[in-house]
Short mmCIF file of C-alpha atoms and ligand atoms in Angstrom, two decimals:
data_model
loop_
_atom_site.label_atom_id
_atom_site.label_comp_id
_atom_site.label_asym_id
_atom_site.label_seq_id
_atom_site.Cartn_x
_atom_site.Cartn_y
_atom_site.Cartn_z
CA MET A 1 -2.60 4.81 3.46
CA ALA A 2 -3.31 1.18 3.49
CA VAL A 3 -5.55 1.61 6.09
CA ILE A 4 -7.02 4.12 4.75
CA ALA A 5 -7.51 2.33 1.76
CA ASP A 6 -9.12 -0.41 3.55
CA ARG A 7 -11.43 1.53 5.97
CA CYS A 8 -12.43 3.97 3.10
CA PRO A 9 -12.98 1.67 0.03
CA HIS A 10 -14.86 4.92 -1.65
CA ILE A 11 -11.61 7.30 -1.59
CA GLN A 12 -8.65 6.37 -3.99
CA VAL A 13 -5.60 6.17 -2.77
CA THR A 14 -2.08 6.48 -4.78
CA VAL A 15 1.02 5.83 -2.91
CA VAL A 16 3.70 7.39 -5.22
CA ASP A 17 7.51 7.56 -5.32
CA LEU A 18 10.75 8.01 -7.29
CA ASN A 19 12.36 5.04 -6.64
CA GLU A 20 11.02 2.11 -9.14
CA SER A 21 12.40 -0.93 -7.18
CA ARG A 22 10.33 0.00 -4.11
CA ILE A 23 6.97 0.69 -5.98
CA ALA A 24 7.27 -2.75 -7.99
CA ALA A 25 7.94 -4.48 -4.79
CA TRP A 26 4.76 -2.87 -3.00
CA ASN A 27 3.25 -4.26 -6.30
CA ASN A 28 4.56 -7.72 -5.93
CA SER A 29 1.92 -10.65 -6.76
CA ASP A 30 3.65 -12.13 -3.76
CA LEU A 31 2.50 -10.15 -0.17
CA LYS A 32 5.85 -11.88 1.20
CA GLN A 33 7.98 -9.97 -0.40
CA LEU A 34 6.42 -6.52 0.40
CA PRO A 35 9.26 -3.60 1.37
CA VAL A 36 8.17 -3.61 4.93
CA TYR A 37 7.69 -6.41 7.22
CA GLU A 38 4.98 -5.62 9.40
CA PRO A 39 2.34 -8.18 10.84
CA GLY A 40 -1.08 -7.95 9.08
CA LEU A 41 0.14 -5.52 6.71
CA ASP A 42 0.03 -7.75 3.75
CA GLU A 43 -3.88 -8.99 4.53
CA VAL A 44 -4.53 -5.07 4.43
CA VAL A 45 -2.77 -4.74 1.30
CA ALA A 46 -4.18 -7.97 -0.23
CA ARG A 47 -7.70 -6.37 0.26
CA ALA A 48 -7.41 -3.03 -1.08
CA ARG A 49 -4.56 -3.35 -3.54
CA GLY A 50 -5.80 -2.47 -7.16
CA ARG A 51 -9.31 -1.74 -5.63
CA ASN A 52 -8.60 1.53 -4.15
CA LEU A 53 -5.04 1.47 -3.31
CA HIS A 54 -2.52 2.08 -6.11
CA PHE A 55 1.41 2.11 -6.10
CA SER A 56 2.88 4.25 -8.64
CA THR A 57 5.97 6.38 -9.74
CA GLY A 58 3.65 8.69 -11.55
CA VAL A 59 4.46 11.45 -8.99
CA ASN A 60 3.15 14.33 -10.89
CA ASP A 61 -0.24 12.97 -12.36
CA ALA A 62 -0.86 11.81 -9.29
CA ILE A 63 -0.36 15.37 -7.46
CA ALA A 64 -2.81 16.93 -10.18
CA SER A 65 -5.60 14.79 -9.75
CA ALA A 66 -5.24 14.18 -5.60
CA ASP A 67 -7.54 16.28 -3.31
CA MET A 68 -5.14 15.52 -0.61
CA VAL A 69 -1.65 15.15 -0.67
CA PHE A 70 0.13 13.59 2.48
CA ILE A 71 3.92 14.22 2.88
CA SER A 72 5.53 11.38 4.12
CA VAL A 73 9.38 11.17 3.56
CA ASN A 74 12.35 10.82 5.50
CA THR A 75 13.53 13.43 7.77
CA PRO A 76 16.89 11.96 9.02
CA THR A 77 19.16 14.12 11.55
CA LYS A 78 21.41 16.64 9.60
CA GLN A 79 24.72 15.41 8.62
CA LYS A 80 26.18 18.82 7.84
CA GLY A 81 26.08 22.36 8.04
CA VAL A 82 24.27 24.64 10.27
CA GLY A 83 22.55 22.27 13.09
CA ALA A 84 24.64 19.01 12.08
CA GLY A 85 23.54 15.89 14.28
CA GLN A 86 20.64 17.68 15.94
CA ALA A 87 18.17 19.32 13.52
CA SER A 88 15.97 17.39 10.65
CA ASP A 89 17.47 17.30 6.95
CA LEU A 90 14.35 18.93 5.38
CA ARG A 91 15.46 18.90 1.84
CA TRP A 92 13.04 16.06 1.15
CA VAL A 93 10.25 17.75 2.47
CA GLU A 94 10.97 20.75 0.93
CA ALA A 95 11.50 19.02 -2.55
CA CYS A 96 8.07 17.45 -2.06
CA ALA A 97 6.39 20.85 -1.28
CA ARG A 98 7.92 22.40 -4.75
CA GLN A 99 6.58 19.58 -6.66
CA VAL A 100 3.26 19.90 -5.20
CA ALA A 101 3.16 23.38 -5.66
CA GLN A 102 3.92 22.71 -9.29
CA TYR A 103 1.42 20.14 -10.30
CA ALA A 104 -1.34 20.67 -7.92
CA LYS A 105 -4.64 21.23 -9.47
CA GLY A 106 -7.41 23.35 -7.75
CA HIS A 107 -7.86 23.49 -4.08
CA THR A 108 -5.26 20.92 -2.46
CA VAL A 109 -5.26 20.02 1.43
CA VAL A 110 -1.28 18.99 1.85
CA VAL A 111 -0.90 17.05 5.08
CA GLU A 112 2.42 17.01 7.05
CA LYS A 113 2.71 13.08 7.70
CA SER A 114 6.37 12.88 8.40
CA THR A 115 7.83 14.01 11.75
CA LEU A 116 9.00 17.66 11.48
CA PRO A 117 10.31 20.46 13.40
CA VAL A 118 7.92 22.86 14.94
CA ARG A 119 6.77 25.50 12.25
CA THR A 120 7.96 23.61 9.27
CA ALA A 121 4.11 24.09 8.09
CA ALA A 122 5.30 27.45 7.72
CA ALA A 123 7.87 26.85 5.27
CA ILE A 124 5.59 24.41 3.27
CA LYS A 125 2.98 27.05 3.23
CA ALA A 126 5.46 29.60 1.77
CA ILE A 127 6.52 27.16 -0.74
CA LEU A 128 2.95 26.30 -1.79
CA ASP A 129 1.78 30.38 -1.97
CA ALA A 130 4.80 31.04 -3.99
CA ARG A 131 2.45 29.79 -6.97
CA GLU A 132 -0.45 31.30 -6.09
CA PRO A 133 -0.70 34.58 -7.80
CA LYS A 134 -2.21 36.92 -5.33
CA SER A 135 -3.77 39.44 -7.79
CA VAL A 136 -5.48 36.73 -10.18
CA VAL A 137 -8.81 35.08 -9.18
CA SER A 138 -9.42 32.20 -11.53
CA GLU A 139 -10.88 28.55 -10.85
CA ASN A 140 -7.51 27.20 -12.60
CA ILE A 141 -5.22 28.49 -9.98
CA PRO A 142 -4.41 26.17 -7.39
CA THR A 143 -4.37 26.85 -3.70
CA PHE A 144 -3.59 25.14 -0.58
CA SER A 145 -4.35 24.20 2.95
CA VAL A 146 -1.41 23.03 5.11
CA LEU A 147 -2.09 20.37 7.90
CA SER A 148 -0.02 18.45 10.69
CA ASN A 149 -1.34 14.94 11.42
CA PRO A 150 1.40 13.34 13.19
CA GLU A 151 1.73 9.44 12.98
CA PHE A 152 1.95 7.59 16.10
CA LEU A 153 1.99 4.10 15.38
CA ALA A 154 4.87 2.01 16.80
CA GLU A 155 6.69 -0.66 14.47
CA GLY A 156 5.41 -4.24 15.07
CA THR A 157 2.23 -3.16 15.84
CA ALA A 158 1.49 -0.76 13.20
CA ILE A 159 -1.76 -2.09 11.62
CA HIS A 160 -3.33 -2.34 15.67
CA ASP A 161 -2.10 1.20 16.07
CA LEU A 162 -3.83 2.40 12.93
CA GLU A 163 -6.87 0.58 13.28
CA GLN A 164 -7.69 1.29 17.06
CA PRO A 165 -5.40 4.50 17.58
CA ASP A 166 -5.51 6.21 21.29
CA ARG A 167 -5.85 8.98 19.17
CA VAL A 168 -5.43 11.00 15.88
CA LEU A 169 -4.16 14.27 15.79
CA ILE A 170 -4.91 16.89 13.21
CA GLY A 171 -3.37 20.68 13.56
CA GLY A 172 -4.46 23.55 11.57
CA SER A 173 -6.24 26.70 11.08
CA ASN A 174 -8.39 26.02 8.00
CA THR A 175 -11.56 24.36 9.69
CA GLU A 176 -12.76 22.86 6.25
CA ALA A 177 -9.62 21.14 5.52
CA ILE A 178 -9.32 20.00 9.18
CA GLU A 179 -12.79 18.23 9.27
CA ALA A 180 -12.41 17.01 5.50
CA LEU A 181 -9.39 14.85 6.86
CA ALA A 182 -11.19 14.38 10.31
CA THR A 183 -14.37 13.01 7.94
CA ILE A 184 -11.63 10.42 6.42
CA TYR A 185 -10.31 9.18 10.08
CA SER A 186 -14.11 9.30 11.13
CA HIS A 187 -14.50 5.79 9.10
CA TRP A 188 -13.34 4.12 11.94
CA VAL A 189 -12.03 6.41 14.81
CA PRO A 190 -14.42 7.93 16.98
CA ASN A 191 -14.74 11.55 17.02
CA GLN A 192 -13.84 12.03 20.36
CA LYS A 193 -10.15 10.05 19.65
CA ILE A 194 -9.79 12.71 16.75
CA LEU A 195 -8.17 15.51 18.64
CA ARG A 196 -8.00 19.12 16.54
CA THR A 197 -5.42 21.70 17.56
CA ASN A 198 -3.36 24.38 16.08
CA LEU A 199 -0.39 23.77 13.70
CA TRP A 200 2.33 24.34 16.26
CA SER A 201 0.50 22.06 19.23
CA SER A 202 0.70 19.14 16.65
CA GLU A 203 3.98 19.35 15.37
CA LEU A 204 5.37 19.94 18.89
CA SER A 205 3.12 16.89 20.28
CA LYS A 206 5.15 14.67 17.99
CA LEU A 207 8.54 15.64 19.34
CA THR A 208 7.46 15.85 23.10
CA ALA A 209 5.13 12.33 22.80
CA ASN A 210 8.60 10.61 21.43
CA ALA A 211 10.83 12.60 24.37
CA PHE A 212 8.40 11.57 26.86
CA LEU A 213 8.60 7.96 25.72
CA ALA A 214 12.68 7.84 25.25
CA GLN A 215 12.74 9.57 28.70
CA ARG A 216 10.59 6.56 30.25
CA ILE A 217 12.97 4.21 29.01
CA SER A 218 16.25 6.13 29.82
CA SER A 219 14.54 6.29 33.39
CA ILE A 220 13.68 2.80 33.93
CA ASN A 221 17.26 1.76 32.25
CA SER A 222 18.96 4.06 34.78
CA VAL A 223 17.06 2.13 37.77
CA ALA A 224 17.72 -1.18 36.02
CA ALA A 225 21.63 -0.60 36.87
CA LEU A 226 20.92 0.71 40.29
CA CYS A 227 18.71 -2.72 40.55
CA GLU A 228 21.82 -5.01 39.76
CA ALA A 229 24.03 -2.59 42.35
CA THR A 230 21.68 -2.98 45.11
CA GLY A 231 19.97 -6.47 44.85
CA ALA A 232 16.81 -5.06 43.85
CA ASP A 233 15.13 -6.67 40.91
CA VAL A 234 13.82 -4.09 38.30
CA GLN A 235 10.69 -6.12 37.01
CA GLU A 236 9.52 -6.12 40.39
CA VAL A 237 9.95 -2.33 40.54
CA ALA A 238 8.44 -1.51 37.44
CA LEU A 239 5.25 -3.57 38.76
CA ALA A 240 5.81 -1.99 41.75
CA ILE A 241 5.48 1.83 40.49
CA GLY A 242 3.55 1.24 37.44
CA THR A 243 0.34 -0.17 39.27
CA ASP A 244 0.43 3.67 40.60
CA SER A 245 -1.99 4.75 37.55
CA ARG A 246 -0.64 7.97 37.08
CA ILE A 247 2.67 6.20 36.16
CA GLY A 248 1.19 3.25 34.46
CA LEU A 249 2.47 0.00 33.40
CA LYS A 250 3.47 0.43 29.86
CA PHE A 251 6.95 0.98 28.31
CA LEU A 252 8.71 0.36 31.67
CA ASN A 253 10.13 -2.53 30.24
CA ALA A 254 14.53 -2.10 30.96
CA GLY A 255 16.44 -3.13 27.92
CA PRO A 256 19.70 -2.40 26.27
CA GLY A 257 18.64 1.05 25.34
CA PHE A 258 15.64 2.60 22.45
CA GLY A 259 16.83 2.09 19.30
CA GLY A 260 14.48 2.82 15.80
CA SER A 261 14.32 5.56 13.56
CA CYS A 262 12.68 8.20 15.90
CA PHE A 263 13.37 8.65 19.02
CA GLN A 264 16.89 9.60 18.80
CA LYS A 265 16.11 11.81 16.21
CA ASP A 266 13.17 13.75 17.67
CA ILE A 267 14.64 14.33 21.26
CA LEU A 268 18.01 15.53 19.24
CA ASN A 269 15.11 17.98 17.09
CA LEU A 270 13.66 18.83 20.25
CA VAL A 271 17.13 20.03 21.97
CA TYR A 272 18.11 21.71 18.54
CA LEU A 273 14.84 23.62 18.59
CA SER A 274 15.04 24.09 22.47
CA ARG A 275 18.59 26.16 22.10
CA TYR A 276 17.25 28.10 18.80
CA PHE A 277 14.71 29.35 20.85
CA GLY A 278 17.31 30.48 23.42
CA LEU A 279 16.68 27.51 26.54
CA PRO A 280 19.63 25.98 26.88
CA GLU A 281 18.52 24.44 30.18
CA VAL A 282 15.64 22.79 28.24
CA ALA A 283 18.14 21.52 25.59
CA THR A 284 20.63 20.22 28.28
CA TYR A 285 17.45 18.46 30.25
CA TRP A 286 16.27 16.19 27.11
CA GLU A 287 20.07 15.48 26.02
CA GLN A 288 20.29 13.56 29.21
CA VAL A 289 18.09 10.84 28.15
CA ILE A 290 20.07 10.26 24.88
CA GLY A 291 23.15 10.16 26.85
CA LEU A 292 21.85 7.68 29.39
CA ASN A 293 20.72 5.72 26.52
CA ASN A 294 24.51 6.02 25.17
CA TRP A 295 25.90 4.86 28.56
CA GLN A 296 23.52 1.67 28.66
CA GLN A 297 24.53 0.13 25.37
CA THR A 298 28.46 0.62 26.24
CA ARG A 299 27.95 -0.65 29.41
CA ILE A 300 26.60 -3.89 28.04
CA SER A 301 29.52 -4.76 26.21
CA ARG A 302 31.92 -3.78 28.85
CA LEU A 303 30.06 -5.93 31.56
CA LEU A 304 30.10 -8.86 29.12
CA VAL A 305 33.99 -8.42 28.36
CA GLN A 306 34.42 -8.06 32.39
CA ARG A 307 32.89 -11.43 33.37
CA LEU A 308 34.52 -13.60 30.58
CA PHE A 309 37.65 -12.74 32.46
CA GLY A 310 38.42 -9.48 30.86
CA THR A 311 38.76 -10.40 27.15
CA VAL A 312 36.90 -11.62 24.58
CA THR A 313 39.93 -11.70 21.71
CA GLY A 314 39.44 -14.72 19.09
CA LYS A 315 36.18 -15.86 21.59
CA ARG A 316 33.07 -17.10 20.11
CA LEU A 317 29.68 -14.91 21.03
CA ALA A 318 26.59 -15.73 19.75
CA ILE A 319 24.33 -12.49 19.43
CA LEU A 320 20.43 -12.93 19.24
CA GLY A 321 18.60 -10.42 17.74
CA PHE A 322 20.02 -7.73 15.50
CA ALA A 323 16.60 -5.82 15.24
CA PHE A 324 15.36 -2.40 17.39
CA LYS A 325 12.71 -4.54 18.81
CA ALA A 326 10.71 -7.68 18.19
CA ASN A 327 8.48 -8.15 15.02
CA THR A 328 10.27 -5.70 13.06
CA ASN A 329 13.25 -6.18 10.25
CA ASP A 330 13.99 -2.47 10.81
CA THR A 331 17.98 -2.26 12.27
CA ARG A 332 17.84 1.68 12.22
CA GLU A 333 19.49 2.70 15.61
CA SER A 334 19.33 -0.48 17.19
CA PRO A 335 21.44 -1.19 20.22
CA ALA A 336 22.67 -4.37 18.55
CA ILE A 337 24.70 -2.54 16.15
CA ARG A 338 26.85 -0.46 18.76
CA ILE A 339 26.88 -3.32 20.93
CA SER A 340 28.23 -5.61 18.47
CA LEU A 341 30.74 -3.33 17.05
CA ASP A 342 32.13 -2.66 20.37
CA LEU A 343 32.57 -6.41 20.71
CA LEU A 344 34.40 -6.61 17.35
CA GLU A 345 36.73 -3.65 18.42
CA GLU A 346 37.45 -6.10 21.53
CA GLY A 347 38.42 -9.04 18.83
CA ALA A 348 35.38 -11.21 19.34
CA GLN A 349 33.96 -13.56 16.81
CA LEU A 350 30.10 -12.83 16.65
CA ALA A 351 27.54 -15.56 15.09
CA ILE A 352 24.64 -13.24 14.61
CA HIS A 353 21.40 -14.55 14.68
CA ASP A 354 18.13 -12.68 13.70
CA PRO A 355 14.84 -13.96 12.30
CA LYS A 356 13.98 -11.12 10.15
CA VAL A 357 17.23 -9.16 9.37
CA THR A 358 19.02 -10.06 6.46
CA THR A 359 22.86 -10.51 6.23
CA THR A 360 23.14 -7.62 3.76
CA GLN A 361 21.66 -5.13 6.40
CA ILE A 362 23.89 -6.34 9.22
CA ALA A 363 26.86 -6.06 7.12
CA ALA A 364 25.59 -2.53 5.79
CA ASP A 365 25.34 -1.60 9.68
CA LEU A 366 28.32 -2.93 10.48
CA GLY A 367 30.20 -1.44 7.75
CA LYS A 368 32.16 -4.98 7.72
CA ALA A 369 31.61 -8.00 5.22
CA PRO A 370 31.12 -11.40 7.05
CA SER A 371 33.56 -13.97 7.35
CA ASP A 372 33.56 -17.56 6.39
CA PRO A 373 33.56 -19.48 10.13
CA SER A 374 34.60 -22.63 8.32
CA LEU A 375 38.00 -20.84 6.65
CA ASP A 376 38.37 -18.51 9.85
CA LEU A 377 38.41 -20.14 12.98
CA GLN A 378 41.18 -18.24 14.38
CA SER A 379 40.25 -14.87 13.40
CA GLU A 380 39.75 -11.63 15.63
CA GLY A 381 37.09 -9.46 15.20
CA THR A 382 34.58 -11.12 12.53
CA TRP A 383 31.25 -12.09 12.37
CA HIS A 384 28.78 -14.26 10.27
CA SER A 385 25.15 -14.50 10.36
CA VAL A 386 23.72 -18.09 11.25
CA ASN A 387 19.59 -19.19 10.44
CA ASN A 388 19.24 -20.63 13.64
CA VAL A 389 20.33 -20.21 17.15
CA VAL A 390 21.91 -23.65 17.39
CA ASP A 391 24.39 -22.74 14.73
CA ALA A 392 24.84 -19.50 16.44
CA VAL A 393 26.17 -21.08 20.31
CA GLN A 394 28.44 -23.71 18.84
CA GLY A 395 31.59 -23.18 20.38
CA ALA A 396 30.77 -19.92 21.75
CA ASP A 397 31.67 -18.70 25.71
CA ALA A 398 28.39 -16.58 25.67
CA VAL A 399 24.78 -15.76 24.50
CA LEU A 400 23.79 -12.26 24.33
CA ILE A 401 20.18 -11.79 24.04
CA LEU A 402 19.63 -7.95 22.36
CA THR A 403 15.95 -8.38 20.69
CA GLU A 404 12.81 -9.63 22.81
CA TRP A 405 11.47 -12.33 19.63
CA ASP A 406 9.69 -14.52 21.04
CA GLN A 407 11.39 -17.38 19.77
CA TYR A 408 14.15 -16.44 22.24
CA ARG A 409 11.88 -17.46 25.27
CA GLU A 410 11.43 -20.83 24.28
CA LEU A 411 15.16 -22.23 23.86
CA ASP A 412 15.96 -25.43 24.52
CA TRP A 413 18.65 -24.79 27.05
CA PRO A 414 20.20 -28.10 27.60
CA ILE A 415 20.64 -28.71 24.34
CA LEU A 416 22.36 -25.37 23.39
CA ALA A 417 24.62 -25.42 26.74
CA ARG A 418 26.18 -29.01 25.33
CA ARG A 419 27.32 -26.69 22.35
CA MET A 420 29.11 -24.40 24.02
CA ARG A 421 32.40 -23.68 25.83
CA THR A 422 32.44 -23.77 29.54
CA PRO A 423 32.32 -21.39 31.72
CA ALA A 424 29.27 -20.60 29.36
CA TRP A 425 27.31 -17.62 29.68
CA VAL A 426 23.76 -16.07 28.96
CA PHE A 427 23.52 -12.29 29.07
CA ASP A 428 19.81 -11.75 28.78
CA THR A 429 19.36 -7.60 28.41
CA ARG A 430 15.27 -8.31 27.59
CA SER A 431 14.29 -10.39 30.31
CA VAL A 432 13.22 -13.51 28.06
CA VAL A 433 14.65 -16.29 29.66
CA GLU A 434 13.55 -18.30 33.00
CA PRO A 435 16.68 -17.72 35.37
CA TYR A 436 15.98 -21.35 36.65
CA GLN A 437 16.15 -23.00 33.25
CA ILE A 438 19.58 -21.24 32.66
CA ALA A 439 20.69 -22.57 35.77
CA GLU A 440 19.66 -25.97 35.36
CA ALA A 441 21.20 -26.16 32.10
CA GLY A 442 24.78 -25.46 34.08
CA LEU A 443 25.05 -21.86 32.36
CA LEU A 444 25.67 -18.60 34.28
CA LEU A 445 22.99 -16.12 33.69
CA TRP A 446 23.63 -12.10 33.91
CA GLN A 447 19.95 -10.47 33.37
CA LEU A 448 19.84 -7.04 32.65
CA GLY A 449 18.11 -5.10 36.15
CA SER A 450 18.53 -8.07 38.31
CA GLY A 451 20.24 -7.88 41.33
CA ILE A 452 21.06 -12.02 41.50
CA ASP A 453 23.86 -11.97 39.55
CA GLN A 454 24.79 -15.61 39.38
CA GLY A 455 28.21 -15.16 38.08
CA ASN A 456 29.20 -13.39 41.96
CA LEU A 457 27.19 -16.00 43.75
C1 UGA B 1 8.08 5.07 18.45
C2 UGA B 1 6.63 5.31 19.26
O1 UGA B 1 6.48 4.30 20.12
C3 UGA B 1 5.41 5.55 18.32
O2 UGA B 1 4.39 6.18 19.17
C4 UGA B 1 5.85 6.64 16.85
O3 UGA B 1 4.89 6.76 16.11
C5 UGA B 1 7.31 5.90 15.90
O4 UGA B 1 8.25 6.00 17.50
C6 UGA B 1 7.56 7.05 15.17
O5 UGA B 1 7.52 8.37 15.63
O6 UGA B 1 7.53 6.72 13.83
P1 UGA B 1 8.88 2.74 17.55
O7 UGA B 1 10.41 3.48 17.04
O8 UGA B 1 8.32 1.78 16.19
O9 UGA B 1 7.79 3.54 17.95
O10 UGA B 1 9.25 1.35 18.48
P2 UGA B 1 8.79 1.46 20.41
O11 UGA B 1 7.93 0.42 20.44
O12 UGA B 1 8.55 3.05 20.65
O13 UGA B 1 10.43 1.03 20.72
C7 UGA B 1 11.58 2.14 20.75
C8 UGA B 1 12.59 1.33 21.31
O14 UGA B 1 12.34 1.37 22.58
C9 UGA B 1 12.75 -0.37 20.87
O15 UGA B 1 14.40 -0.15 20.65
C10 UGA B 1 12.20 -0.83 22.26
O16 UGA B 1 12.98 -2.01 22.21
C11 UGA B 1 12.75 0.17 23.22
N1 UGA B 1 11.97 -0.11 24.53
C12 UGA B 1 10.38 0.19 24.37
C13 UGA B 1 12.48 -0.47 25.61
O17 UGA B 1 13.50 -0.85 25.87
N2 UGA B 1 11.22 -0.66 26.47
C14 UGA B 1 9.98 -0.65 26.66
O18 UGA B 1 9.28 -0.38 27.90
C15 UGA B 1 9.33 0.16 25.27
#
């Protein structure tokens, strides 16, 4: 919405939420305090806020005065009831649709921005239509068109992805509504990149795009394990296959497994839909992508324990990176959570560093309060967070790199090595370190997808 406001100064954009503190944070004069960390977002907000971008808790008034309403609420995986663990929980989407139905005036285009299961638009339209008395024709009776306009931005590169999208997808049946939304995007997106489809294709394309991307990661992660076993190198393999233009080089970085709020949720959704529509083979096929991702995470904690002589009880380990990827403070489904929990279960003492994730967030993710490292030297299964890498490695037997933050590419390994207990290890799951620098510092290295395992030399 900030980018739309930035690119279309003649359109008034009002972002509304029931959560007062969140809206207050979006209105904070200190742009560093915006609730979402996203490179470049502060500049966009600075340009548009107060001009044609407004943040407010006045939900009903904003609906009443809007020509177009974007429903952009959470659709997490359902925790209980029918479809628990797979289907999306649509309670917030439904609540929004009911509120829009109640307060809208005139003709309103309702746009699904949240990622939704296929055919949700039908449910939204049914709720909206329940407000439209069919028999009465009057200017004061609200009318609605529903569009699907899924978002393809990735966190960390959101502003770039929005300003220069590969495509914009608009699904719907009402041409006038589709063109009204297309006109907004056409202020900065070339027309040939604005794809118009039917509603169901648009909804399904969003789930499918994420499923394909996640599948690529599970594929390369499965090959990474094979590389380690055979002496091949996953980066060389990725380059060799990626230069085939049919495969392409993007999204072939092996790592600790995909995280983030979308991939797992969207695949589970696809799995649920496939079963619902009587296609169990399709469901099983996509389930494997998640199965491999879970395996990848557990295999990392297991092999770390193995290399530290089969036990990490009471040992200090430095975890570098807790966000699910670099350039975000988001930790949802981050592989660091499961891997850290496994290591805590094994009795390790973790010193966790991340440039953007707060201690409070880590505590919430691990379901466990941090310990005081100065009081608790002998403890098992404890963690604390540190502000710099030097403190993280103090007395550690191993460093485990889980997020590809740029600063981890430039670490002074000889200085860090001196603070560690020997034999000291670096476990690099993101291929951010240079093996020769680790060797020169006298450290042992395990690098994901690399068949050259120094621990075995
Ligand atoms: C993803 C999609 O990339 C977006 O197109 C989509 O709009 C978004 O989900 C969404 O549905 O909202 P995002 O979750 O922000 O975006 O992040 P990605 O860059 O896709 O990364 C997801 C995970 O895959 C991260 O944990 C990342 O480290 C991992 N990854 C990514 C790899 O392990 N290897 C790669 O080569 C790429």
